[in-house]
Coordinates of C-alpha atoms in Angstrom, one line a residue:
M1 CA -2.7 -23.4 23.7
A2 CA -2.8 -20.0 25.4
G3 CA -6.0 -18.8 26.8
G4 CA -8.0 -21.2 24.6
A5 CA -7.9 -19.2 21.3
A6 CA -11.0 -19.4 19.2
R7 CA -10.7 -21.2 15.9
S8 CA -12.3 -20.6 12.6
R9 CA -11.8 -21.9 9.1
F10 CA -12.1 -18.3 7.7
A11 CA -11.3 -15.0 9.2
V12 CA -11.6 -11.5 7.7
V13 CA -10.2 -8.3 9.1
G14 CA -12.0 -5.0 8.3
G15 CA -15.6 -3.8 8.5
G16 CA -15.5 -1.8 5.2
I17 CA -17.0 -2.7 1.9
A18 CA -14.2 -5.2 1.0
G19 CA -14.3 -7.0 4.3
V20 CA -18.0 -7.2 4.7
T21 CA -18.5 -8.4 1.1
C22 CA -15.8 -11.0 1.6
A23 CA -17.4 -12.2 4.9
E24 CA -20.9 -12.3 3.4
K25 CA -19.7 -14.3 0.4
L26 CA -17.8 -16.8 2.6
A27 CA -20.8 -17.1 4.9
A28 CA -23.0 -18.0 1.9
E29 CA -20.6 -20.5 0.5
F30 CA -20.0 -22.2 3.9
P31 CA -23.2 -22.0 5.8
S32 CA -22.1 -24.4 8.4
E33 CA -18.8 -22.7 9.2
D34 CA -18.3 -19.8 11.5
I35 CA -16.8 -16.8 9.7
F36 CA -14.9 -14.3 12.0
L37 CA -15.1 -10.7 11.0
M38 CA -12.8 -8.4 13.0
T39 CA -13.5 -4.7 13.0
A40 CA -12.3 -1.8 15.0
S41 CA -15.5 0.2 14.6
P42 CA -19.0 -0.6 16.0
V43 CA -20.6 0.0 12.6
I44 CA -19.9 -1.8 9.4
K45 CA -20.3 -0.7 5.8
A46 CA -22.9 -2.6 3.8
V47 CA -23.7 -2.6 0.0
T48 CA -27.4 -1.9 -0.6
N49 CA -29.5 -1.3 -3.7
F50 CA -26.9 -3.1 -5.9
K51 CA -27.6 -2.7 -9.6
Q52 CA -25.6 -4.2 -12.4
V53 CA -25.8 -1.4 -14.9
S54 CA -23.9 -3.2 -17.7
K55 CA -21.4 -6.0 -18.0
T56 CA -18.8 -4.2 -16.0
L57 CA -20.5 -1.1 -14.6
E58 CA -22.3 -1.4 -11.2
E59 CA -24.1 1.0 -9.0
F60 CA -24.8 0.6 -5.3
D61 CA -25.3 2.6 -2.2
V62 CA -23.1 2.3 0.8
E63 CA -24.8 2.2 4.2
E64 CA -23.5 2.2 7.7
Q65 CA -25.2 -0.5 9.8
Q66 CA -24.9 -1.9 13.2
S67 CA -22.9 -5.1 13.0
S68 CA -25.8 -7.0 14.6
L69 CA -27.7 -6.5 11.4
L70 CA -25.0 -8.3 9.5
E71 CA -25.1 -11.2 12.0
K72 CA -28.9 -11.3 11.6
R73 CA -28.5 -11.7 7.8
Y74 CA -25.8 -14.3 8.2
P75 CA -26.1 -16.2 11.4
N76 CA -22.7 -17.8 10.8
I77 CA -20.8 -14.5 10.8
R78 CA -19.3 -13.6 14.1
V79 CA -18.4 -10.0 14.4
I80 CA -15.5 -9.4 16.7
Q81 CA -15.3 -5.7 17.6
S82 CA -11.7 -5.1 18.3
G83 CA -8.7 -3.8 16.4
V84 CA -5.9 -6.1 15.4
K85 CA -2.8 -5.8 17.5
Q86 CA -0.7 -8.4 15.7
L87 CA -0.7 -11.0 13.0
K88 CA 1.4 -14.1 13.7
S89 CA 1.2 -15.6 10.2
D90 CA 3.5 -18.5 10.9
E91 CA 1.1 -19.6 13.7
H92 CA -2.0 -18.7 11.7
K93 CA -3.0 -16.5 14.6
I94 CA -4.5 -13.0 15.1
C95 CA -4.1 -11.1 18.4
T96 CA -6.7 -8.4 19.0
E97 CA -6.3 -5.2 21.0
D98 CA -8.5 -6.6 23.7
G99 CA -6.0 -9.4 24.4
K100 CA -7.7 -12.3 22.7
E101 CA -6.3 -14.7 20.1
Y102 CA -8.0 -16.2 17.1
I103 CA -6.7 -19.1 15.0
Y104 CA -7.7 -19.2 11.3
E105 CA -7.1 -21.6 8.4
K106 CA -7.5 -18.8 5.8
L107 CA -7.4 -15.1 6.4
C108 CA -8.3 -12.1 4.3
L109 CA -7.0 -8.7 5.2
C110 CA -9.3 -5.8 4.3
A111 CA -8.2 -3.1 6.6
G112 CA -8.5 -0.3 4.0
A113 CA -6.5 2.8 3.9
K114 CA -6.1 6.0 5.9
P115 CA -6.0 9.6 4.7
K116 CA -2.6 10.8 3.6
L117 CA -2.3 14.0 5.7
I118 CA -0.1 16.9 4.5
V119 CA 1.1 17.2 8.1
E120 CA 0.4 15.0 11.1
G121 CA -0.8 16.2 14.4
N122 CA -1.8 19.8 13.4
P123 CA -5.2 20.7 14.9
Y124 CA -6.0 22.9 12.0
V125 CA -5.5 20.2 9.4
L126 CA -8.4 17.9 8.8
G127 CA -8.1 14.7 6.7
I128 CA -11.4 13.7 5.1
R129 CA -12.0 10.1 4.3
D130 CA -14.6 8.7 6.6
T131 CA -18.0 9.6 8.1
D132 CA -16.5 10.7 11.4
S133 CA -14.1 13.1 9.8
A134 CA -16.9 14.5 7.6
Q135 CA -18.8 15.3 10.8
A136 CA -15.8 17.0 12.4
F137 CA -15.4 19.0 9.2
Q138 CA -19.0 20.2 9.3
K139 CA -18.6 21.4 12.9
N140 CA -15.6 23.5 12.0
L141 CA -17.2 24.8 8.8
A142 CA -20.1 26.3 10.7
Q143 CA -17.7 29.0 12.1
A144 CA -15.4 29.3 9.1
E145 CA -15.0 32.3 6.8
R146 CA -12.3 30.8 4.7
I147 CA -10.8 27.4 4.3
V148 CA -8.0 26.0 2.1
V149 CA -8.6 22.7 0.4
V150 CA -5.6 20.7 -0.8
G151 CA -5.9 17.8 -3.2
N152 CA -7.4 17.0 -6.5
G153 CA -9.3 13.7 -6.2
G154 CA -13.0 12.9 -6.0
I155 CA -13.5 14.0 -2.4
A156 CA -11.8 17.4 -2.9
L157 CA -13.9 18.0 -6.0
E158 CA -17.2 17.2 -4.3
L159 CA -16.3 19.2 -1.2
V160 CA -15.4 22.3 -3.1
Y161 CA -18.7 22.1 -5.1
E162 CA -20.9 21.5 -2.0
I163 CA -19.4 24.2 0.3
Q164 CA -21.4 27.5 0.5
G165 CA -21.0 30.7 2.3
C166 CA -17.3 30.3 2.9
E167 CA -14.3 31.4 0.8
V168 CA -12.5 28.4 -0.5
I169 CA -8.9 28.5 -1.7
W170 CA -8.3 25.3 -3.6
A171 CA -4.7 24.3 -4.1
I172 CA -4.0 21.6 -6.7
K173 CA -0.8 20.3 -8.0
D174 CA -2.1 19.8 -11.5
K175 CA -3.1 22.2 -14.3
A176 CA -6.8 21.2 -14.1
I177 CA -9.3 20.2 -11.5
G178 CA -10.3 16.6 -10.7
N179 CA -7.4 15.1 -12.6
T180 CA -7.8 11.7 -11.1
F181 CA -11.1 11.4 -13.0
F182 CA -10.8 13.8 -15.9
D183 CA -8.6 15.6 -18.3
A184 CA -8.5 19.4 -18.7
G185 CA -11.4 19.3 -21.2
A186 CA -13.8 17.7 -18.7
A187 CA -12.6 20.1 -16.0
E188 CA -13.4 23.0 -18.3
F189 CA -16.8 21.5 -18.9
L190 CA -17.5 21.3 -15.2
L191 CA -16.0 24.6 -14.1
P192 CA -19.0 26.9 -14.9
K193 CA -20.9 24.8 -12.3
L194 CA -18.3 25.6 -9.7
T195 CA -18.6 29.4 -10.1
A196 CA -22.4 29.5 -10.7
E197 CA -23.9 31.7 -8.0
S198 CA -27.4 30.2 -8.1
R199 CA -27.8 26.5 -7.5
E200 CA -30.4 24.4 -9.2
T201 CA -32.2 22.2 -6.6
P202 CA -30.1 19.1 -6.3
I203 CA -31.7 15.8 -7.4
E204 CA -33.4 14.1 -4.5
C205 CA -30.9 11.7 -3.0
K206 CA -32.4 8.3 -1.9
R207 CA -29.7 7.2 0.5
T208 CA -30.6 6.9 4.2
K209 CA -28.2 8.5 6.6
Y210 CA -26.7 6.6 9.5
T211 CA -24.7 8.0 12.3
L212 CA -22.9 6.3 15.1
E213 CA -25.0 6.0 18.2
G214 CA -23.3 7.9 21.0
S215 CA -20.2 8.8 18.9
E216 CA -20.8 12.5 19.6
K217 CA -20.5 12.0 23.3
K218 CA -17.0 10.6 23.3
G219 CA -15.6 14.1 22.6
R220 CA -13.4 12.9 19.9
P221 CA -10.6 15.4 19.2
T222 CA -11.5 17.4 16.1
G223 CA -10.1 16.0 12.9
A224 CA -8.2 13.2 14.6
S225 CA -7.4 10.7 11.9
D226 CA -5.8 7.9 13.9
K227 CA -9.2 6.5 14.7
L228 CA -10.0 4.2 11.8
G229 CA -13.4 4.7 10.3
S230 CA -14.4 3.2 7.0
A231 CA -14.2 5.3 3.8
L232 CA -17.0 7.6 2.8
G233 CA -19.9 6.6 0.7
P234 CA -20.5 7.9 -2.8
D235 CA -22.9 10.5 -1.3
W236 CA -21.3 11.2 2.0
H237 CA -21.9 14.9 1.8
E238 CA -25.7 14.4 1.5
G239 CA -27.3 15.4 4.7
L240 CA -24.3 17.3 5.9
H241 CA -25.1 21.0 6.1
L242 CA -22.1 22.4 4.3
K243 CA -22.5 26.1 4.9
G244 CA -20.0 28.5 6.4
T245 CA -20.7 31.9 8.0
K246 CA -20.8 34.2 4.9
E247 CA -24.1 35.1 3.1
F248 CA -22.9 34.5 -0.5
S249 CA -23.3 31.1 -1.9
H250 CA -20.1 30.3 -3.7
K251 CA -16.5 31.7 -3.7
V252 CA -13.8 29.4 -5.0
H253 CA -10.3 30.4 -6.0
I254 CA -8.1 27.8 -7.6
E255 CA -4.3 27.9 -7.2
I256 CA -3.0 25.5 -9.9
L257 CA 0.4 23.7 -10.2
C258 CA 1.3 24.2 -6.5
E259 CA 1.6 22.3 -3.3
V260 CA 1.7 23.2 0.3
K261 CA 5.2 24.2 1.2
K262 CA 4.6 24.9 4.9
I263 CA 1.9 25.5 7.4
H264 CA 2.3 28.3 9.9
L265 CA 0.3 28.8 13.1
Q266 CA -0.7 32.4 13.8
Q267 CA 2.3 33.2 16.1
E268 CA 4.8 31.7 13.7
F269 CA 3.3 33.7 10.9
I270 CA 3.6 37.0 12.8
Q271 CA 7.3 36.2 13.5
L272 CA 7.9 35.5 9.8
Q273 CA 7.0 39.2 9.0
R274 CA 5.7 38.2 5.6
T275 CA 2.5 39.3 3.9
S276 CA -0.5 37.1 3.3
V277 CA -2.9 37.8 0.5
T278 CA -6.7 38.3 0.5
F279 CA -9.1 36.3 -1.5
P280 CA -8.3 37.3 -5.1
K281 CA -11.0 39.6 -6.6
G282 CA -9.6 39.8 -10.1
E283 CA -6.7 38.6 -12.1
K284 CA -4.0 41.2 -11.2
N285 CA -5.4 42.4 -7.9
V286 CA -3.3 40.9 -5.1
E287 CA -4.0 42.7 -1.9
A288 CA -2.4 42.2 1.5
D289 CA -4.7 40.7 4.1
E290 CA -5.4 42.8 7.2
V291 CA -7.2 39.9 9.0
L292 CA -5.4 37.7 11.5
W293 CA -6.2 34.1 10.8
P294 CA -5.7 31.1 13.1
V295 CA -3.5 29.3 10.6
Y296 CA -1.6 30.2 7.4
V297 CA -0.7 28.1 4.3
E298 CA 2.4 28.8 2.4
L299 CA 2.2 27.5 -1.2
T300 CA 5.1 26.5 -3.4
N301 CA 4.1 29.4 -5.7
G302 CA 5.1 31.8 -3.0
K303 CA 1.7 32.9 -1.9
I304 CA 0.6 32.8 1.7
Y305 CA -3.2 32.5 2.6
G306 CA -4.6 32.8 6.0
C307 CA -7.6 30.6 6.8
N308 CA -9.7 29.0 9.6
F309 CA -8.6 25.5 8.7
I310 CA -7.1 23.3 6.0
V311 CA -8.7 20.2 4.5
S312 CA -6.3 17.6 3.4
A313 CA -7.9 15.5 0.7
T314 CA -4.8 14.2 -0.8
G315 CA -5.5 10.5 -1.2
V316 CA -4.9 7.5 1.0
V317 CA -2.2 5.2 2.2
P318 CA -2.9 1.5 2.7
N319 CA -3.4 0.6 6.4
V320 CA -0.8 -2.1 6.6
E321 CA 0.8 -1.1 10.0
P322 CA -0.7 -3.7 12.3
F323 CA 0.2 -6.6 10.0
L324 CA 3.8 -6.0 8.9
D325 CA 5.5 -6.6 12.2
G326 CA 7.1 -10.1 12.2
N327 CA 5.6 -11.0 8.8
N328 CA 7.5 -10.9 5.6
F329 CA 4.9 -9.4 3.3
A330 CA 5.8 -8.3 -0.2
V331 CA 4.7 -4.7 -0.4
G332 CA 3.9 -2.6 -3.5
E333 CA 5.3 0.8 -4.3
D334 CA 2.1 2.4 -3.1
G335 CA 2.5 0.7 0.3
G336 CA -0.2 -1.9 -0.2
L337 CA 0.2 -5.7 0.4
K338 CA 0.9 -7.2 -3.0
V339 CA -1.6 -9.8 -4.2
D340 CA -1.5 -12.2 -7.1
K341 CA -4.4 -12.9 -9.5
H342 CA -6.1 -15.0 -6.8
M343 CA -5.9 -12.1 -4.2
H344 CA -3.2 -14.1 -2.4
T345 CA -0.5 -12.2 -0.6
S346 CA 3.1 -13.4 -0.4
L347 CA 2.3 -15.3 2.8
P348 CA 0.6 -18.7 2.9
D349 CA -3.2 -18.7 3.5
V350 CA -3.3 -14.9 3.8
Y351 CA -5.3 -13.0 1.2
A352 CA -6.0 -9.2 0.9
A353 CA -8.7 -7.2 -0.8
G354 CA -9.7 -3.5 -1.2
D355 CA -7.6 -0.4 -0.4
I356 CA -5.0 -2.3 1.6
C357 CA -3.9 -4.4 -1.3
T358 CA -1.8 -3.7 -4.5
A359 CA -2.8 -5.7 -7.6
A360 CA 0.5 -7.2 -8.6
W361 CA -0.8 -9.4 -11.4
E362 CA -0.3 -8.6 -15.1
P363 CA -3.5 -6.5 -15.6
S364 CA -5.7 -6.5 -18.7
P365 CA -4.7 -3.7 -21.0
V366 CA -7.8 -1.7 -20.1
W367 CA -7.9 -2.3 -16.3
H368 CA -6.0 -0.6 -13.6
Q369 CA -6.3 -0.5 -9.8
M370 CA -7.9 2.6 -8.2
R371 CA -8.9 2.7 -4.5
L372 CA -12.6 3.0 -5.1
W373 CA -15.8 1.6 -3.7
T374 CA -16.5 -0.5 -6.7
Q375 CA -13.1 -2.2 -6.7
A376 CA -13.4 -2.8 -2.9
R377 CA -16.6 -4.7 -3.5
Q378 CA -15.4 -6.6 -6.5
M379 CA -12.1 -7.6 -4.8
G380 CA -13.8 -8.6 -1.5
W381 CA -16.2 -10.8 -3.4
Y382 CA -13.6 -12.4 -5.6
A383 CA -11.2 -12.9 -2.7
A384 CA -13.9 -14.9 -0.9
K385 CA -14.4 -17.0 -4.1
C386 CA -10.6 -17.6 -4.3
M387 CA -10.4 -18.6 -0.6
A388 CA -13.4 -21.0 -1.1
A389 CA -11.8 -22.5 -4.2
D390 CA -8.5 -23.0 -2.5
A391 CA -10.2 -24.6 0.6
L392 CA -12.1 -27.0 -1.7
G393 CA -9.1 -27.7 -4.0
E394 CA -10.8 -26.2 -7.0
S395 CA -9.4 -24.0 -9.7
I396 CA -10.9 -20.6 -10.4
D397 CA -10.8 -18.1 -13.3
M398 CA -10.0 -14.4 -12.9
D399 CA -13.2 -12.5 -12.3
F400 CA -14.7 -10.6 -15.3
S401 CA -14.8 -7.3 -13.4
F402 CA -11.0 -7.1 -13.8
E403 CA -11.3 -7.2 -17.6
L404 CA -12.2 -3.5 -17.9
F405 CA -11.9 -0.6 -15.5
A406 CA -15.4 0.8 -15.1
H407 CA -16.7 3.4 -12.6
I408 CA -19.9 5.3 -12.3
T409 CA -20.3 8.3 -10.0
K410 CA -21.7 11.8 -9.8
F411 CA -19.9 15.1 -9.8
F412 CA -21.6 18.5 -9.6
N413 CA -25.0 16.7 -10.2
Y414 CA -23.8 15.2 -13.5
K415 CA -23.7 11.4 -14.0
V416 CA -20.0 10.5 -14.7
V417 CA -18.9 7.2 -16.3
V418 CA -15.2 6.4 -16.7
L419 CA -14.1 3.4 -18.7
G420 CA -10.8 1.7 -19.4
K421 CA -7.8 4.0 -19.8
Y422 CA -10.0 7.0 -19.6
N423 CA -7.0 9.4 -19.0
A424 CA -4.8 7.5 -21.5
Q425 CA -3.0 6.0 -18.4
G426 CA 0.2 4.2 -19.5
L427 CA -0.5 4.7 -23.2
G428 CA 2.4 7.1 -23.8
S429 CA 2.0 9.6 -26.6
D430 CA 0.8 7.0 -29.0
H431 CA -2.9 7.8 -28.7
E432 CA -5.5 10.3 -29.8
L433 CA -8.5 11.8 -28.2
M434 CA -11.9 12.3 -29.8
L435 CA -14.3 14.7 -28.1
R436 CA -17.8 15.8 -28.3
C437 CA -19.1 18.4 -25.9
T438 CA -22.4 20.3 -25.5
K439 CA -21.9 23.0 -23.0
G440 CA -24.0 22.5 -19.8
H441 CA -25.3 19.2 -21.2
E442 CA -22.8 16.5 -22.0
Y443 CA -19.1 15.7 -22.5
V444 CA -18.0 12.7 -24.4
K445 CA -14.3 11.7 -24.7
A446 CA -12.9 8.6 -26.4
V447 CA -9.3 7.6 -26.0
M448 CA -8.2 5.9 -29.2
Q449 CA -5.1 3.9 -30.1
N450 CA -4.4 2.3 -33.5
G451 CA -8.1 2.7 -34.4
R452 CA -9.3 0.9 -31.2
M453 CA -11.0 2.5 -28.3
M454 CA -9.0 2.1 -25.1
G455 CA -11.0 4.3 -22.7
A456 CA -13.7 6.9 -22.4
V457 CA -15.2 9.6 -20.1
L458 CA -18.9 10.2 -20.3
I459 CA -20.4 13.2 -18.4
G460 CA -24.2 13.8 -18.5
E461 CA -27.0 11.5 -19.7
T462 CA -25.1 10.2 -22.8
D463 CA -26.5 6.7 -22.9
L464 CA -23.3 5.6 -24.5
E465 CA -21.8 3.5 -21.7
E466 CA -22.9 0.1 -22.9
T467 CA -21.9 0.8 -26.5
F468 CA -18.5 2.1 -25.5
E469 CA -18.0 -0.7 -23.0
N470 CA -18.5 -3.2 -25.8
L471 CA -16.2 -1.3 -28.2
I472 CA -13.4 -1.3 -25.6
L473 CA -13.9 -4.9 -24.6
N474 CA -14.1 -6.2 -28.2
Q475 CA -11.2 -4.0 -29.4
I476 CA -12.9 -3.6 -32.8
D477 CA -11.0 -1.6 -35.4
L478 CA -12.9 1.6 -35.7
S479 CA -10.6 3.5 -38.1
A480 CA -13.2 3.4 -40.9
Y481 CA -15.6 5.6 -38.9
G482 CA -13.0 8.4 -38.4
E483 CA -14.5 11.5 -36.9
D484 CA -18.0 10.1 -37.3
L485 CA -17.5 7.8 -34.3
L486 CA -18.8 10.5 -32.1
N487 CA -21.3 12.1 -34.5
P488 CA -24.5 12.5 -32.5
D489 CA -26.6 12.0 -35.6
I490 CA -25.2 8.5 -36.1
D491 CA -26.7 5.8 -33.9
L492 CA -23.6 3.8 -32.8
E493 CA -25.7 1.1 -31.3
D494 CA -27.1 0.1 -34.7
Y495 CA -23.5 -0.7 -35.8
F496 CA -22.3 -2.6 -32.7
D497 CA -25.0 -4.7 -31.2

């Protein structure tokens, strides 16, 4: 045996939420076994202040911690701080970047995902997904007068809302903002918050901030995204001072139904001999821009905007690279490792959880995979249970958290709860929407199909999440209530307890 490889019954790759949750659960189930946790970063992501809000909704904070804290909590977890160079699945062996080898009986891959950049290797394009890139972003923003944000997911949404004193051109490929979480109606409800000049004081945020000791010293190239950090926490922008150079608080212009066609550096733009436009002041008023900018973005709608830099917040791609070579993994259309309903990949004794995996089982009609914190935690926990059951020769039922898609978050200081097929995902045209909206206060949407509730979006303090969760889970026929289903004067809870 070469170089005396270390052996362990269970190994986990990845120091994000899925990997850490998986290692913790395994460590608790097998207190006398050493659990190897391999991570490329000196800090790990831990779940703190976990709160089960309802049957399927959970809230927690995400905290960066030194890995020694994890080893203190679970003395049988051995954190191995090194990236994985290669997986030799037929030999049940992992080779790390530092030249060591580890032999496992069962392995769980939780290496997450990395930002999908609109272009690679351009110094003016920043991908935002982890705490490091958020810091690089903040440094650049301090000198910025105008930035272009590309993407329409949760991070883009929060970013645009938080940035002050800097012009923001926000390019989205959809008709409405935030389409991963909302429909046009919800976007309409939120928009006034985006353009409001004065800001109410944000609600105090209880999360503690952690930064990497000494990470500033390394002089990391700005916006480099090849270094793998863990994904951002739900409040990653707290404690970041997101303010540009301008005095005004908020200037956002949204370009809808467009994508980035090309990015031109200053010299290339000058040679193009085309006109770029200024920040739009009114509807019709398109003026040529006299300022020379470091970089230019050409959109598919024909407009060119100059800016200081571009933020690429266009989603993620599963980080499967180090594991594919020499292993015959079944890979999903989204690039993730396919897993069955026991989080098992197509290779013997290899499991996967979190952003790296693609759920390839037949899902419940009201659940779908989305690369979110909550699902990373649930999958990591459930993968550990499956590994334990397999190791002990026991059978295991699918975890309840996969019965109903449920996610709770905050946008623009509103509480936001999404349940089931909240955007009518996969329901075709055979569905109807019921809405109730009080401007500036709450937005309630129910997605109905054949008299049954299939999904919901709740923005604001609606107190309807548990009732709606039950209605979706129990698939009760609600046709009899008709429009009254969302009547605020009728207390739904009395009917369905």
